[in-house]
Amino acid sequence: MLTEPANAYARRLNTWDAAMIVIGGVIGAGIFITPATVAQNTSSGTQVLVLWAIGGLLTLAGVLCYAELGARRPQAGGIYVYLREAFGLLPAFLFGWTMALINYPGSVAAVATKFAVYFCRALGMSRLYETPMAVGAIVFIVGINLFGIRAGAWMQNIFTVLKMVAIALLVITGLIVAHEHLGLPLVPEVAHPVSSWAFAGALLPVLFAYGGFHYLNDLAGEVRNPQRTLPRALGMGMAGVVVCYLLVNFAYLAGLGHAGLAASLAPAADLMQRLFGVHGATVIEVGIACSTFGYCSIAIAGGARVLQTMGADGVFFRATARVDTRTRAPQIALVVLGGWAVVLTLSGTFNQLLNYTTVGEWLGHVFGIATLFWYRKHFIDQPAPYRVPFYPLLPLVFVITVFGVIVASAIHDPGDAGMSLLIIAIGLPVYYGWRAWTRRHPNVPIQ
């Protein structure tokens, strides 16, 4: 058992809490919206299901790799820590710069806004309330997490269960609507042809919907018996997500058909409305609001731990490194990340930032899992409580395939990929500028 100093994190998350973090961190708004985008870039329902199955298997391979990394280094910071130890502080900073300062708060702002849209729509409230509602949700989540990881976990568990109920309703509705032709989604159909690059690029939004499994590694410093709990929670949680995603997509295709799914702007609401009318759409809007709210809670908690670790390394404001001795929460880091998410929400720039950093996020996963080769080489004699099966096949398949998908996506949509690389590159002068500043102010050490 690892011990923590009095001013660091306390290990208060059990296996159930950890699994709920995995499920809640992955399932946000993506599964309720993204399937329409995937259908638009495929020619049949079979291709849609194949893409979601491939994305699920790839993500499971990545999750198994993260399970070993988390068991080897069960501390706050996740990918940032692995990159720092294997490749040095600069690559770790570039990841932290892209994710903790742009992608995490950008995703919180975007998903909080989606929460507000669906919540206000379900209650029949004016759109004028959407932005204040989104800001209020972020402030509320930050406030709860200031009391420590247990308070945040209780809230997270409740909303994860609610989002699973919403998914179950979707699946049951799709099966009822299409009970006489359940095999239709698997029957080849005549549809518009798509290019190979578009088909491969369609895997990126699938991977985006599967993203978020790394949040548990960000919170690894607060997991009980992490060498055993992390692999179990990651495996069980992600396997559950893959099954849910395949069932939901089958339900969409059974209830709406491939063409109907591709043409839908809100497939979840359209499917529910077919059986229950307007009330069905309202019910699923409440479910999506619960799902998005729960995701924001995990993203804020995980992102704050990355900021806290960066502060402790001296590559971000030193004050963010503080962990409250009573609540064991990185309170300043939580306020900073939440405040920046509020700014992005009010500015309305979050959607573009999120598009720009998606490629950077998955590049971070590629290099993060690549650190596994470094750990295996430099700690060959170190006993590992968990080892990824079929090594080195699984990490190689993940790294090569995901990198190929990123290249295909960049060819299909070079603008967003180019901006993502530009944002990462901007981190270089920021890093060296920060180091120069800290040399002139020795009270703020670099490391």
Short mmCIF file of C-alpha atoms in Angstrom, two decimals:
data_model
loop_
_atom_site.label_atom_id
_atom_site.label_comp_id
_atom_site.label_asym_id
_atom_site.label_seq_id
_atom_site.Cartn_x
_atom_site.Cartn_y
_atom_site.Cartn_z
CA MET A 1 0.00 0.00 0.00
CA LEU A 2 1.22 3.45 -0.92
CA THR A 3 1.15 6.16 1.69
CA GLU A 4 0.58 9.86 1.08
CA PRO A 5 2.03 12.77 3.04
CA ALA A 6 -0.40 14.87 5.06
CA ASN A 7 -0.47 17.68 2.51
CA ALA A 8 -1.18 15.40 -0.47
CA TYR A 9 -4.15 13.42 -1.72
CA ALA A 10 -6.05 10.86 0.31
CA ARG A 11 -6.99 7.50 -1.20
CA ARG A 12 -10.76 7.52 -0.78
CA LEU A 13 -12.07 6.07 -4.09
CA ASN A 14 -13.11 2.40 -4.13
CA THR A 15 -13.59 0.13 -7.16
CA TRP A 16 -17.22 1.20 -7.67
CA ASP A 17 -16.30 4.89 -7.57
CA ALA A 18 -13.43 4.32 -10.01
CA ALA A 19 -15.58 2.36 -12.48
CA MET A 20 -18.23 5.08 -12.35
CA ILE A 21 -15.53 7.65 -13.17
CA VAL A 22 -14.51 5.64 -16.24
CA ILE A 23 -18.09 5.31 -17.47
CA GLY A 24 -19.02 8.89 -16.60
CA GLY A 25 -15.85 10.30 -18.15
CA VAL A 26 -16.50 8.55 -21.47
CA ILE A 27 -20.28 8.92 -21.80
CA GLY A 28 -21.10 12.58 -22.17
CA ALA A 29 -23.06 14.04 -25.07
CA GLY A 30 -21.19 12.21 -27.85
CA ILE A 31 -23.28 9.04 -28.05
CA PHE A 32 -26.46 11.10 -28.33
CA ILE A 33 -25.15 13.20 -31.27
CA THR A 34 -22.04 11.70 -32.90
CA PRO A 35 -23.73 8.61 -34.47
CA ALA A 36 -25.40 10.91 -37.02
CA THR A 37 -21.98 12.25 -38.10
CA VAL A 38 -20.62 8.71 -38.40
CA ALA A 39 -23.64 7.66 -40.51
CA GLN A 40 -23.05 10.58 -42.87
CA ASN A 41 -19.55 9.27 -43.61
CA THR A 42 -20.56 5.64 -44.17
CA SER A 43 -22.58 3.77 -46.78
CA SER A 44 -24.57 1.35 -44.63
CA GLY A 45 -25.67 0.45 -41.14
CA THR A 46 -23.17 -2.39 -41.11
CA GLN A 47 -20.31 0.06 -41.65
CA VAL A 48 -21.61 2.19 -38.79
CA LEU A 49 -21.58 -0.75 -36.39
CA VAL A 50 -18.17 -1.90 -37.66
CA LEU A 51 -16.70 1.54 -36.99
CA TRP A 52 -18.10 1.64 -33.44
CA ALA A 53 -16.82 -1.89 -32.83
CA ILE A 54 -13.34 -1.00 -34.14
CA GLY A 55 -13.30 2.17 -32.02
CA GLY A 56 -14.35 0.16 -28.98
CA LEU A 57 -11.68 -2.50 -29.47
CA LEU A 58 -9.01 0.16 -30.02
CA THR A 59 -10.09 2.00 -26.90
CA LEU A 60 -10.11 -1.22 -24.89
CA ALA A 61 -6.53 -1.85 -26.05
CA GLY A 62 -5.60 1.64 -24.90
CA VAL A 63 -7.41 1.17 -21.59
CA LEU A 64 -5.47 -2.02 -20.85
CA CYS A 65 -2.25 -0.10 -21.49
CA TYR A 66 -3.41 2.70 -19.19
CA ALA A 67 -4.21 0.08 -16.56
CA GLU A 68 -0.54 -0.97 -16.48
CA LEU A 69 0.68 2.63 -16.52
CA GLY A 70 -1.67 3.55 -13.69
CA ALA A 71 -0.61 0.53 -11.65
CA ARG A 72 3.06 1.44 -12.18
CA ARG A 73 2.61 5.12 -11.33
CA PRO A 74 -0.58 5.48 -9.23
CA GLN A 75 -0.37 9.22 -8.65
CA ALA A 76 -2.23 12.34 -9.71
CA GLY A 77 -1.53 13.69 -13.18
CA GLY A 78 -1.95 10.65 -15.41
CA ILE A 79 -0.46 11.06 -18.90
CA TYR A 80 1.43 14.18 -17.82
CA VAL A 81 3.35 12.11 -15.24
CA TYR A 82 4.14 9.30 -17.70
CA LEU A 83 5.41 11.73 -20.35
CA ARG A 84 7.49 13.64 -17.82
CA GLU A 85 9.19 10.53 -16.50
CA ALA A 86 9.77 8.85 -19.89
CA PHE A 87 10.46 11.77 -22.24
CA GLY A 88 11.17 14.77 -20.02
CA LEU A 89 9.45 17.90 -18.75
CA LEU A 90 9.03 19.63 -22.15
CA PRO A 91 6.85 16.92 -23.79
CA ALA A 92 4.87 16.67 -20.56
CA PHE A 93 4.34 20.43 -20.54
CA LEU A 94 3.21 20.45 -24.18
CA PHE A 95 0.60 17.84 -23.28
CA GLY A 96 -0.45 19.76 -20.17
CA TRP A 97 -0.52 23.02 -22.13
CA THR A 98 -2.80 21.52 -24.76
CA MET A 99 -5.06 19.53 -22.47
CA ALA A 100 -5.25 21.13 -19.02
CA LEU A 101 -5.28 24.71 -20.32
CA ILE A 102 -7.28 24.32 -23.55
CA ASN A 103 -8.95 20.93 -24.11
CA TYR A 104 -10.17 20.23 -20.56
CA PRO A 105 -11.71 23.67 -19.90
CA GLY A 106 -12.87 23.85 -23.53
CA SER A 107 -14.66 20.52 -23.22
CA VAL A 108 -16.15 21.58 -19.89
CA ALA A 109 -17.44 24.80 -21.46
CA ALA A 110 -18.83 22.97 -24.49
CA VAL A 111 -20.51 20.18 -22.54
CA ALA A 112 -21.81 22.54 -19.85
CA THR A 113 -23.42 24.57 -22.62
CA LYS A 114 -25.00 21.39 -24.02
CA PHE A 115 -26.25 20.60 -20.51
CA ALA A 116 -27.85 24.05 -20.31
CA VAL A 117 -29.44 23.71 -23.77
CA TYR A 118 -31.04 20.35 -23.00
CA PHE A 119 -32.00 21.31 -19.45
CA CYS A 120 -33.68 24.55 -20.54
CA ARG A 121 -35.39 22.81 -23.45
CA ALA A 122 -36.74 20.07 -21.19
CA LEU A 123 -38.16 22.64 -18.77
CA GLY A 124 -39.46 24.91 -21.53
CA MET A 125 -37.18 27.78 -20.47
CA SER A 126 -36.09 30.60 -22.75
CA ARG A 127 -32.72 30.33 -24.53
CA LEU A 128 -31.71 33.46 -22.64
CA TYR A 129 -31.14 31.25 -19.59
CA GLU A 130 -28.75 28.86 -21.34
CA THR A 131 -25.48 30.71 -20.75
CA PRO A 132 -26.24 31.57 -17.09
CA MET A 133 -27.30 27.95 -16.55
CA ALA A 134 -24.03 26.66 -18.06
CA VAL A 135 -21.98 29.02 -15.89
CA GLY A 136 -24.00 28.07 -12.82
CA ALA A 137 -23.38 24.36 -13.49
CA ILE A 138 -19.62 24.89 -13.68
CA VAL A 139 -19.57 26.98 -10.49
CA PHE A 140 -21.72 24.40 -8.66
CA ILE A 141 -19.48 21.49 -9.72
CA VAL A 142 -16.33 23.34 -8.67
CA GLY A 143 -17.96 24.19 -5.34
CA ILE A 144 -18.80 20.53 -4.62
CA ASN A 145 -15.30 19.35 -5.56
CA LEU A 146 -13.74 21.90 -3.19
CA PHE A 147 -15.00 19.69 -0.35
CA GLY A 148 -12.88 16.76 -1.53
CA ILE A 149 -12.98 13.71 -3.75
CA ARG A 150 -15.67 11.91 -1.75
CA ALA A 151 -18.17 14.72 -2.26
CA GLY A 152 -17.36 14.79 -5.96
CA ALA A 153 -17.61 10.98 -6.18
CA TRP A 154 -21.06 10.90 -4.58
CA MET A 155 -22.35 13.45 -7.08
CA GLN A 156 -20.65 11.65 -9.94
CA ASN A 157 -22.08 8.23 -9.03
CA ILE A 158 -25.62 9.60 -9.00
CA PHE A 159 -25.34 11.20 -12.42
CA THR A 160 -23.58 8.19 -13.94
CA VAL A 161 -26.46 5.95 -12.88
CA LEU A 162 -28.93 8.45 -14.37
CA LYS A 163 -27.09 8.51 -17.72
CA MET A 164 -27.11 4.71 -17.80
CA VAL A 165 -30.88 4.81 -17.30
CA ALA A 166 -31.14 7.21 -20.28
CA ILE A 167 -29.10 4.83 -22.45
CA ALA A 168 -31.25 1.88 -21.39
CA LEU A 169 -34.36 3.84 -22.42
CA LEU A 170 -32.86 4.50 -25.85
CA VAL A 171 -31.99 0.86 -26.43
CA ILE A 172 -35.40 -0.41 -25.29
CA THR A 173 -37.19 2.21 -27.42
CA GLY A 174 -35.20 1.29 -30.54
CA LEU A 175 -35.94 -2.40 -30.08
CA ILE A 176 -39.66 -1.74 -29.55
CA VAL A 177 -39.96 0.57 -32.56
CA ALA A 178 -38.23 -1.96 -34.82
CA HIS A 179 -39.41 -5.21 -33.22
CA GLU A 180 -40.64 -6.57 -36.56
CA HIS A 181 -37.42 -5.83 -38.48
CA LEU A 182 -34.56 -6.05 -36.00
CA GLY A 183 -32.28 -7.49 -38.68
CA LEU A 184 -32.64 -4.43 -40.91
CA PRO A 185 -29.52 -2.61 -39.62
CA LEU A 186 -27.36 -5.54 -40.78
CA VAL A 187 -28.93 -5.84 -44.25
CA PRO A 188 -26.78 -4.28 -47.01
CA GLU A 189 -28.46 -1.23 -48.48
CA VAL A 190 -27.93 1.05 -51.43
CA ALA A 191 -26.56 4.32 -50.15
CA HIS A 192 -24.30 7.14 -51.18
CA PRO A 193 -20.69 6.03 -51.72
CA VAL A 194 -17.98 7.51 -49.51
CA SER A 195 -14.26 7.78 -50.05
CA SER A 196 -11.79 5.61 -48.15
CA TRP A 197 -10.35 8.72 -46.48
CA ALA A 198 -13.81 9.83 -45.34
CA PHE A 199 -14.54 6.35 -43.97
CA ALA A 200 -11.23 6.25 -42.08
CA GLY A 201 -11.74 9.84 -40.93
CA ALA A 202 -15.16 8.82 -39.55
CA LEU A 203 -13.29 6.78 -36.95
CA LEU A 204 -12.01 9.99 -35.32
CA PRO A 205 -15.47 11.15 -34.10
CA VAL A 206 -16.01 7.57 -32.90
CA LEU A 207 -12.77 7.74 -30.94
CA PHE A 208 -13.80 11.19 -29.69
CA ALA A 209 -17.01 9.65 -28.28
CA TYR A 210 -14.89 6.93 -26.64
CA GLY A 211 -12.49 9.50 -25.17
CA GLY A 212 -12.36 10.36 -21.50
CA PHE A 213 -11.18 7.00 -20.15
CA HIS A 214 -7.94 8.66 -19.03
CA TYR A 215 -9.62 10.77 -16.33
CA LEU A 216 -9.32 7.94 -13.82
CA ASN A 217 -5.53 7.96 -14.29
CA ASP A 218 -5.56 11.70 -13.56
CA LEU A 219 -7.19 10.83 -10.23
CA ALA A 220 -5.02 7.77 -9.52
CA GLY A 221 -3.52 9.43 -6.44
CA GLU A 222 -6.91 9.13 -4.72
CA VAL A 223 -7.73 5.49 -5.55
CA ARG A 224 -7.55 2.87 -2.80
CA ASN A 225 -5.25 -0.10 -3.46
CA PRO A 226 -4.54 1.38 -6.92
CA GLN A 227 -2.45 -1.51 -8.24
CA ARG A 228 -5.51 -3.73 -8.11
CA THR A 229 -8.37 -1.21 -8.34
CA LEU A 230 -7.19 0.72 -11.41
CA PRO A 231 -6.98 -2.27 -13.81
CA ARG A 232 -10.32 -3.63 -12.60
CA ALA A 233 -12.15 -0.33 -12.83
CA LEU A 234 -10.69 0.59 -16.22
CA GLY A 235 -11.46 -2.83 -17.70
CA MET A 236 -14.98 -3.17 -16.32
CA GLY A 237 -15.93 0.44 -16.96
CA MET A 238 -14.70 0.55 -20.55
CA ALA A 239 -16.18 -2.85 -21.43
CA GLY A 240 -19.53 -1.56 -20.20
CA VAL A 241 -19.21 1.57 -22.34
CA VAL A 242 -18.44 -0.43 -25.51
CA VAL A 243 -21.49 -2.65 -24.98
CA CYS A 244 -23.69 0.43 -24.37
CA TYR A 245 -22.41 2.20 -27.49
CA LEU A 246 -22.98 -0.80 -29.77
CA LEU A 247 -26.50 -1.33 -28.39
CA VAL A 248 -27.39 2.36 -28.76
CA ASN A 249 -26.16 2.49 -32.36
CA PHE A 250 -28.07 -0.68 -33.17
CA ALA A 251 -31.17 0.93 -31.66
CA TYR A 252 -30.67 4.10 -33.75
CA LEU A 253 -30.32 2.07 -36.94
CA ALA A 254 -33.25 -0.18 -36.09
CA GLY A 255 -35.53 2.71 -35.24
CA LEU A 256 -34.41 5.36 -37.76
CA GLY A 257 -32.59 3.43 -40.47
CA HIS A 258 -29.19 4.42 -41.85
CA ALA A 259 -30.57 7.26 -43.98
CA GLY A 260 -32.71 8.55 -41.13
CA LEU A 261 -29.77 8.47 -38.72
CA ALA A 262 -27.55 10.32 -41.21
CA ALA A 263 -30.20 13.01 -41.70
CA SER A 264 -31.00 13.45 -38.01
CA LEU A 265 -29.79 16.45 -36.05
CA ALA A 266 -30.79 14.86 -32.74
CA PRO A 267 -31.03 11.07 -33.19
CA ALA A 268 -31.78 10.32 -29.53
CA ALA A 269 -34.72 12.73 -29.43
CA ASP A 270 -35.97 11.58 -32.85
CA LEU A 271 -35.93 7.94 -31.76
CA MET A 272 -37.75 8.59 -28.48
CA GLN A 273 -40.30 10.80 -30.23
CA ARG A 274 -41.27 7.99 -32.59
CA LEU A 275 -42.65 5.94 -29.70
CA PHE A 276 -43.58 8.46 -27.02
CA GLY A 277 -44.13 11.66 -28.98
CA VAL A 278 -43.07 15.02 -27.58
CA HIS A 279 -42.92 13.64 -24.04
CA GLY A 280 -40.37 11.03 -25.14
CA ALA A 281 -38.11 13.74 -26.54
CA THR A 282 -38.41 15.65 -23.25
CA VAL A 283 -37.45 12.58 -21.21
CA ILE A 284 -34.30 11.95 -23.24
CA GLU A 285 -33.39 15.64 -23.04
CA VAL A 286 -33.39 15.30 -19.24
CA GLY A 287 -31.24 12.18 -19.61
CA ILE A 288 -28.74 14.00 -21.84
CA ALA A 289 -28.64 16.89 -19.35
CA CYS A 290 -27.75 14.42 -16.56
CA SER A 291 -25.12 12.79 -18.75
CA THR A 292 -23.43 16.05 -19.71
CA PHE A 293 -23.50 17.38 -16.15
CA GLY A 294 -21.81 14.23 -14.87
CA TYR A 295 -19.10 14.47 -17.53
CA CYS A 296 -18.31 18.05 -16.52
CA SER A 297 -17.80 16.94 -12.94
CA ILE A 298 -15.16 14.38 -13.94
CA ALA A 299 -13.41 16.67 -16.44
CA ILE A 300 -13.07 19.42 -13.84
CA ALA A 301 -11.79 17.04 -11.15
CA GLY A 302 -9.30 15.32 -13.49
CA GLY A 303 -8.09 18.48 -15.18
CA ALA A 304 -7.47 20.18 -11.84
CA ARG A 305 -5.15 17.32 -10.81
CA VAL A 306 -3.08 17.85 -13.96
CA LEU A 307 -2.84 21.59 -13.25
CA GLN A 308 -1.85 20.84 -9.65
CA THR A 309 0.92 18.51 -10.81
CA MET A 310 2.16 21.09 -13.32
CA GLY A 311 2.22 23.67 -10.53
CA ALA A 312 4.22 21.30 -8.33
CA ASP A 313 6.73 20.91 -11.20
CA GLY A 314 7.05 24.69 -11.49
CA VAL A 315 5.71 24.92 -15.05
CA PHE A 316 2.48 26.58 -13.96
CA PHE A 317 1.58 29.00 -11.17
CA ARG A 318 3.01 27.62 -7.95
CA ALA A 319 -0.16 28.37 -6.00
CA THR A 320 -2.03 25.70 -8.02
CA ALA A 321 0.26 23.05 -6.48
CA ARG A 322 -1.37 23.44 -3.06
CA VAL A 323 -3.54 20.60 -1.79
CA ASP A 324 -5.82 21.58 1.11
CA THR A 325 -4.80 19.67 4.24
CA ARG A 326 -8.39 19.25 5.43
CA THR A 327 -10.31 18.33 2.28
CA ARG A 328 -7.28 16.95 0.37
CA ALA A 329 -8.53 18.78 -2.73
CA PRO A 330 -6.44 20.98 -5.09
CA GLN A 331 -8.73 23.90 -4.38
CA ILE A 332 -6.80 26.63 -6.23
CA ALA A 333 -6.34 24.43 -9.31
CA LEU A 334 -10.07 23.67 -9.26
CA VAL A 335 -10.94 27.37 -9.12
CA VAL A 336 -8.45 28.24 -11.89
CA LEU A 337 -9.70 25.53 -14.26
CA GLY A 338 -13.34 26.25 -13.47
CA GLY A 339 -12.82 30.00 -13.86
CA TRP A 340 -11.15 29.56 -17.24
CA ALA A 341 -14.01 27.26 -18.34
CA VAL A 342 -16.47 30.00 -17.34
CA VAL A 343 -14.53 32.54 -19.43
CA LEU A 344 -14.65 30.22 -22.44
CA THR A 345 -18.37 29.65 -21.88
CA LEU A 346 -19.09 33.37 -21.85
CA SER A 347 -16.85 34.00 -24.88
CA GLY A 348 -18.46 31.27 -26.97
CA THR A 349 -15.09 30.17 -28.41
CA PHE A 350 -15.09 26.70 -26.86
CA ASN A 351 -16.42 24.71 -29.85
CA GLN A 352 -13.60 25.81 -32.13
CA LEU A 353 -11.00 25.25 -29.42
CA LEU A 354 -12.36 21.76 -28.86
CA ASN A 355 -12.20 20.97 -32.58
CA TYR A 356 -8.65 22.28 -32.70
CA THR A 357 -7.44 20.17 -29.78
CA THR A 358 -9.08 16.82 -30.62
CA VAL A 359 -6.08 15.76 -32.71
CA GLY A 360 -3.78 16.93 -29.92
CA GLU A 361 -5.73 14.88 -27.37
CA TRP A 362 -5.33 11.65 -29.34
CA LEU A 363 -1.69 12.42 -30.09
CA GLY A 364 -1.32 12.67 -26.31
CA HIS A 365 -2.82 9.18 -26.00
CA VAL A 366 -0.44 7.86 -28.67
CA PHE A 367 2.65 9.19 -26.90
CA GLY A 368 1.22 8.40 -23.46
CA ILE A 369 0.83 4.72 -24.33
CA ALA A 370 4.21 4.76 -26.05
CA THR A 371 5.73 5.42 -22.62
CA LEU A 372 4.81 1.83 -21.78
CA PHE A 373 7.74 0.67 -23.94
CA TRP A 374 10.03 2.96 -21.94
CA TYR A 375 8.79 1.59 -18.62
CA ARG A 376 9.17 -2.01 -19.77
CA LYS A 377 12.76 -1.32 -20.93
CA HIS A 378 14.00 0.69 -17.93
CA PHE A 379 12.14 -1.24 -15.20
CA ILE A 380 12.50 -4.72 -16.64
CA ASP A 381 13.19 -6.26 -13.24
CA GLN A 382 10.60 -4.24 -11.36
CA PRO A 383 7.60 -6.35 -10.34
CA ALA A 384 4.45 -4.99 -11.94
CA PRO A 385 1.11 -5.71 -10.23
CA TYR A 386 -0.58 -5.66 -13.64
CA ARG A 387 0.84 -6.20 -17.12
CA VAL A 388 -1.05 -5.54 -20.34
CA PRO A 389 -1.78 -8.84 -22.14
CA PHE A 390 -0.29 -9.60 -25.57
CA TYR A 391 2.52 -7.11 -25.07
CA PRO A 392 3.87 -5.55 -27.28
CA LEU A 393 1.04 -6.27 -29.74
CA LEU A 394 -1.77 -4.30 -28.04
CA PRO A 395 0.17 -1.04 -27.48
CA LEU A 396 1.63 -1.28 -31.01
CA VAL A 397 -1.81 -1.80 -32.56
CA PHE A 398 -3.21 1.15 -30.62
CA VAL A 399 -0.33 3.52 -31.39
CA ILE A 400 -0.10 2.66 -35.11
CA THR A 401 -3.85 2.56 -35.76
CA VAL A 402 -4.71 5.75 -33.88
CA PHE A 403 -1.82 7.58 -35.51
CA GLY A 404 -3.10 6.38 -38.91
CA VAL A 405 -6.59 7.65 -38.08
CA ILE A 406 -5.12 11.03 -37.11
CA VAL A 407 -3.27 11.22 -40.45
CA ALA A 408 -6.43 10.25 -42.37
CA SER A 409 -8.42 12.86 -40.48
CA ALA A 410 -5.76 15.50 -41.19
CA ILE A 411 -5.93 14.72 -44.91
CA HIS A 412 -9.73 14.85 -44.87
CA ASP A 413 -9.89 18.03 -42.74
CA PRO A 414 -6.45 19.69 -42.67
CA GLY A 415 -7.65 22.94 -41.07
CA ASP A 416 -8.48 21.61 -37.60
CA ALA A 417 -5.47 19.26 -37.57
CA GLY A 418 -3.15 22.12 -38.55
CA MET A 419 -4.54 24.37 -35.82
CA SER A 420 -4.11 21.56 -33.28
CA LEU A 421 -0.43 21.22 -34.19
CA LEU A 422 -0.06 25.01 -34.10
CA ILE A 423 -1.49 25.16 -30.57
CA ILE A 424 0.98 22.49 -29.46
CA ALA A 425 3.85 24.41 -31.14
CA ILE A 426 2.86 27.65 -29.38
CA GLY A 427 3.56 25.81 -26.14
CA LEU A 428 7.29 25.80 -26.97
CA PRO A 429 7.92 29.55 -26.52
CA VAL A 430 5.55 29.53 -23.54
CA TYR A 431 7.60 26.78 -21.88
CA TYR A 432 10.97 28.42 -22.48
CA GLY A 433 9.58 31.84 -21.55
CA TRP A 434 8.25 30.42 -18.28
CA ARG A 435 11.60 28.80 -17.51
CA ALA A 436 13.39 32.10 -18.14
CA TRP A 437 10.93 33.89 -15.86
CA THR A 438 11.39 31.34 -13.05
CA ARG A 439 15.19 31.69 -13.27
CA ARG A 440 14.78 35.39 -12.55
CA HIS A 441 12.37 34.57 -9.69
CA PRO A 442 14.05 31.75 -7.73
CA ASN A 443 11.23 31.65 -5.19
CA VAL A 444 9.19 29.89 -7.87
CA PRO A 445 11.30 26.80 -8.69
CA ILE A 446 11.12 25.15 -12.11
CA GLN A 447 10.85 21.66 -10.68
#
